[in-house]
């Protein structure tokens, strides 16, 4: 049906949105959450997730870039510092540590990189991972391995949504189903 | 291992001793990082807020380092914001594309803006916001991208200007960063 936008309704901490349903691969469409540019939804999600922060968390780690404002906002509310795992090594990084993960959605290898100074902020610390949506969990798995390889202990994972198969290893505010793309 | 050379940077009431990095032989620049620094980010946003023209409707930036700064500024000043991406994402539908002219051969960059977000900028008054502006190449490309989306740039803001300001491309920066 031309001209009809398919969407999926969500509510986070009293804030409602209609997420557009977009095709991301052959036979797969997702409800697209974009916290970038949505301060109201980001702040509401941060408020709800801050209440659920695993006890003893000393540092938050988030992958760039969509979850960065969320991690920042949780950090503001809880006083727990955050670190961003970058997706490319930057020329200015000092003693960076990296790990390659293969994205199940795109099939492409994806790099996760921690700058040396950030490694020092994670080593020996209790870490909670923050992401916007945990779907196949490939980024999550890579990030966990990266954090553990530099001596951090992952004590929990916070996400706004899980997606696809339900999972119990993530503290989420809701669950998104997968969709069939429209022909 | 030699001790890291640092340089003191002040943003309002916040001081950071940041690493000095040699970008070219004999040329060192202080390396500022807003990602992961809530206190610095909030102080910079507080100081940038009064520089934002009243008429501004949207803030526009690029991923990734200015994102928490722009989020904070947008929240504080009750404006919307849009982030131009540096890689094409699978969900992007008919995105607007803008090349960033490269300073060094072979390291060109492309800005991508999904049509859904581009549509928000149509006929809107836009302030470009960055953390650090040096050559201005990325911000110039961002301005072209906003024009393609039908937005009108009313201000170019940055926390730091690195090197000499460009006469043909003025940026309102809170501070100058030295090249040492």
PDB file of N, CA, C and O in Angstrom, chain A residues 93-119:
ATOM      1  N   UNK A  93      45.010   7.804  19.286  1.00  0.00           N
ATOM      2  CA  UNK A  93      44.873   6.923  20.444  1.00  0.00           C
ATOM      3  C   UNK A  93      46.242   6.442  20.925  1.00  0.00           C
ATOM      4  O   UNK A  93      47.131   6.190  20.125  1.00  0.00           O
ATOM      5  N   UNK A  94      46.349   6.317  22.246  1.00  0.00           N
ATOM      6  CA  UNK A  94      47.600   5.846  22.835  1.00  0.00           C
ATOM      7  C   UNK A  94      47.371   4.444  23.404  1.00  0.00           C
ATOM      8  O   UNK A  94      46.491   4.257  24.234  1.00  0.00           O
ATOM      9  N   UNK A  95      48.151   3.478  22.951  1.00  0.00           N
ATOM     10  CA  UNK A  95      48.003   2.073  23.365  1.00  0.00           C
ATOM     11  C   UNK A  95      46.562   1.561  23.310  1.00  0.00           C
ATOM     12  O   UNK A  95      46.046   1.053  24.305  1.00  0.00           O
ATOM     13  N   UNK A  96      45.917   1.671  22.150  1.00  0.00           N
ATOM     14  CA  UNK A  96      44.535   1.180  22.061  1.00  0.00           C
ATOM     15  C   UNK A  96      44.465  -0.350  22.077  1.00  0.00           C
ATOM     16  O   UNK A  96      45.428  -1.017  21.712  1.00  0.00           O
ATOM     17  N   UNK A  97      43.316  -0.879  22.534  1.00  0.00           N
ATOM     18  CA  UNK A  97      43.065  -2.318  22.531  1.00  0.00           C
ATOM     19  C   UNK A  97      41.812  -2.546  21.695  1.00  0.00           C
ATOM     20  O   UNK A  97      40.811  -1.849  21.870  1.00  0.00           O
ATOM     21  N   UNK A  98      41.854  -3.522  20.772  1.00  0.00           N
ATOM     22  CA  UNK A  98      40.688  -3.696  19.909  1.00  0.00           C
ATOM     23  C   UNK A  98      40.287  -5.155  19.777  1.00  0.00           C
ATOM     24  O   UNK A  98      41.019  -6.068  20.119  1.00  0.00           O
ATOM     25  N   UNK A  99      39.082  -5.345  19.283  1.00  0.00           N
ATOM     26  CA  UNK A  99      38.534  -6.680  19.065  1.00  0.00           C
ATOM     27  C   UNK A  99      37.591  -6.618  17.865  1.00  0.00           C
ATOM     28  O   UNK A  99      36.834  -5.670  17.722  1.00  0.00           O
ATOM     29  N   UNK A 100      37.665  -7.648  17.015  1.00  0.00           N
ATOM     30  CA  UNK A 100      36.795  -7.666  15.844  1.00  0.00           C
ATOM     31  C   UNK A 100      35.600  -8.556  16.118  1.00  0.00           C
ATOM     32  O   UNK A 100      35.740  -9.654  16.625  1.00  0.00           O
ATOM     33  N   UNK A 101      34.411  -8.048  15.799  1.00  0.00           N
ATOM     34  CA  UNK A 101      33.211  -8.882  15.913  1.00  0.00           C
ATOM     35  C   UNK A 101      32.536  -8.900  14.555  1.00  0.00           C
ATOM     36  O   UNK A 101      32.633  -7.951  13.793  1.00  0.00           O
ATOM     37  N   UNK A 102      31.858 -10.013  14.254  1.00  0.00           N
ATOM     38  CA  UNK A 102      31.131 -10.077  12.986  1.00  0.00           C
ATOM     39  C   UNK A 102      29.662  -9.797  13.250  1.00  0.00           C
ATOM     40  O   UNK A 102      29.010 -10.497  14.016  1.00  0.00           O
ATOM     41  N   UNK A 103      29.169  -8.723  12.646  1.00  0.00           N
ATOM     42  CA  UNK A 103      27.769  -8.363  12.830  1.00  0.00           C
ATOM     43  C   UNK A 103      26.884  -9.356  12.098  1.00  0.00           C
ATOM     44  O   UNK A 103      27.078  -9.620  10.920  1.00  0.00           O
ATOM     45  N   UNK A 104      25.917  -9.913  12.818  1.00  0.00           N
ATOM     46  CA  UNK A 104      25.022 -10.887  12.204  1.00  0.00           C
ATOM     47  C   UNK A 104      24.055 -10.189  11.259  1.00  0.00           C
ATOM     48  O   UNK A 104      23.663 -10.723  10.234  1.00  0.00           O
ATOM     49  N   UNK A 105      23.722  -8.939  11.587  1.00  0.00           N
ATOM     50  CA  UNK A 105      22.792  -8.185  10.728  1.00  0.00           C
ATOM     51  C   UNK A 105      23.424  -7.842   9.386  1.00  0.00           C
ATOM     52  O   UNK A 105      22.809  -8.000   8.340  1.00  0.00           O
ATOM     53  N   UNK A 106      24.658  -7.343   9.424  1.00  0.00           N
ATOM     54  CA  UNK A 106      25.262  -6.883   8.172  1.00  0.00           C
ATOM     55  C   UNK A 106      26.232  -7.914   7.585  1.00  0.00           C
ATOM     56  O   UNK A 106      26.577  -7.827   6.407  1.00  0.00           O
ATOM     57  N   UNK A 107      26.669  -8.879   8.400  1.00  0.00           N
ATOM     58  CA  UNK A 107      27.635  -9.868   7.942  1.00  0.00           C
ATOM     59  C   UNK A 107      29.050  -9.319   7.826  1.00  0.00           C
ATOM     60  O   UNK A 107      29.974 -10.021   7.469  1.00  0.00           O
ATOM     61  N   UNK A 108      29.191  -8.038   8.148  1.00  0.00           N
ATOM     62  CA  UNK A 108      30.511  -7.405   8.010  1.00  0.00           C
ATOM     63  C   UNK A 108      31.265  -7.441   9.338  1.00  0.00           C
ATOM     64  O   UNK A 108      30.649  -7.335  10.397  1.00  0.00           O
ATOM     65  N   UNK A 109      32.595  -7.573   9.258  1.00  0.00           N
ATOM     66  CA  UNK A 109      33.360  -7.493  10.504  1.00  0.00           C
ATOM     67  C   UNK A 109      33.301  -6.076  11.067  1.00  0.00           C
ATOM     68  O   UNK A 109      33.293  -5.103  10.315  1.00  0.00           O
ATOM     69  N   UNK A 110      33.215  -5.994  12.366  1.00  0.00           N
ATOM     70  CA  UNK A 110      33.085  -4.708  13.039  1.00  0.00           C
ATOM     71  C   UNK A 110      34.150  -4.631  14.120  1.00  0.00           C
ATOM     72  O   UNK A 110      34.302  -5.563  14.899  1.00  0.00           O
ATOM     73  N   UNK A 111      34.869  -3.525  14.146  1.00  0.00           N
ATOM     74  CA  UNK A 111      35.923  -3.360  15.126  1.00  0.00           C
ATOM     75  C   UNK A 111      35.383  -2.623  16.355  1.00  0.00           C
ATOM     76  O   UNK A 111      34.547  -1.735  16.223  1.00  0.00           O
ATOM     77  N   UNK A 112      35.823  -3.025  17.529  1.00  0.00           N
ATOM     78  CA  UNK A 112      35.543  -2.274  18.754  1.00  0.00           C
ATOM     79  C   UNK A 112      36.891  -1.901  19.363  1.00  0.00           C
ATOM     80  O   UNK A 112      37.745  -2.771  19.533  1.00  0.00           O
ATOM     81  N   UNK A 113      37.065  -0.618  19.663  1.00  0.00           N
ATOM     82  CA  UNK A 113      38.377  -0.142  20.104  1.00  0.00           C
ATOM     83  C   UNK A 113      38.265   0.678  21.389  1.00  0.00           C
ATOM     84  O   UNK A 113      37.407   1.553  21.498  1.00  0.00           O
ATOM     85  N   UNK A 114      39.138   0.381  22.339  1.00  0.00           N
ATOM     86  CA  UNK A 114      39.246   1.197  23.555  1.00  0.00           C
ATOM     87  C   UNK A 114      40.579   1.920  23.539  1.00  0.00           C
ATOM     88  O   UNK A 114      41.630   1.304  23.308  1.00  0.00           O
ATOM     89  N   UNK A 115      40.542   3.225  23.779  1.00  0.00           N
ATOM     90  CA  UNK A 115      41.769   3.990  23.906  1.00  0.00           C
ATOM     91  C   UNK A 115      42.474   3.567  25.205  1.00  0.00           C
ATOM     92  O   UNK A 115      41.828   3.138  26.161  1.00  0.00           O
ATOM     93  N   UNK A 116      43.788   3.666  25.211  1.00  0.00           N
ATOM     94  CA  UNK A 116      44.580   3.235  26.367  1.00  0.00           C
ATOM     95  C   UNK A 116      44.138   3.874  27.679  1.00  0.00           C
ATOM     96  O   UNK A 116      44.041   3.221  28.713  1.00  0.00           O
ATOM     97  N   UNK A 117      43.830   5.183  27.629  1.00  0.00           N
ATOM     98  CA  UNK A 117      43.402   5.894  28.841  1.00  0.00           C
ATOM     99  C   UNK A 117      42.092   5.305  29.361  1.00  0.00           C
ATOM    100  O   UNK A 117      41.871   5.206  30.571  1.00  0.00           O
ATOM    101  N   UNK A 118      41.212   4.885  28.445  1.00  0.00           N
ATOM    102  CA  UNK A 118      39.933   4.295  28.845  1.00  0.00           C
ATOM    103  C   UNK A 118      40.115   2.879  29.379  1.00  0.00           C
ATOM    104  O   UNK A 118      39.365   2.441  30.253  1.00  0.00           O
ATOM    105  N   UNK A 119      41.118   2.174  28.857  1.00  0.00           N
ATOM    106  CA  UNK A 119      41.451   0.845  29.383  1.00  0.00           C
ATOM    107  C   UNK A 119      41.762   0.959  30.879  1.00  0.00           C
ATOM    108  O   UNK A 119      41.295   0.160  31.692  1.00  0.00           O
TER     109      UNK A 119
END
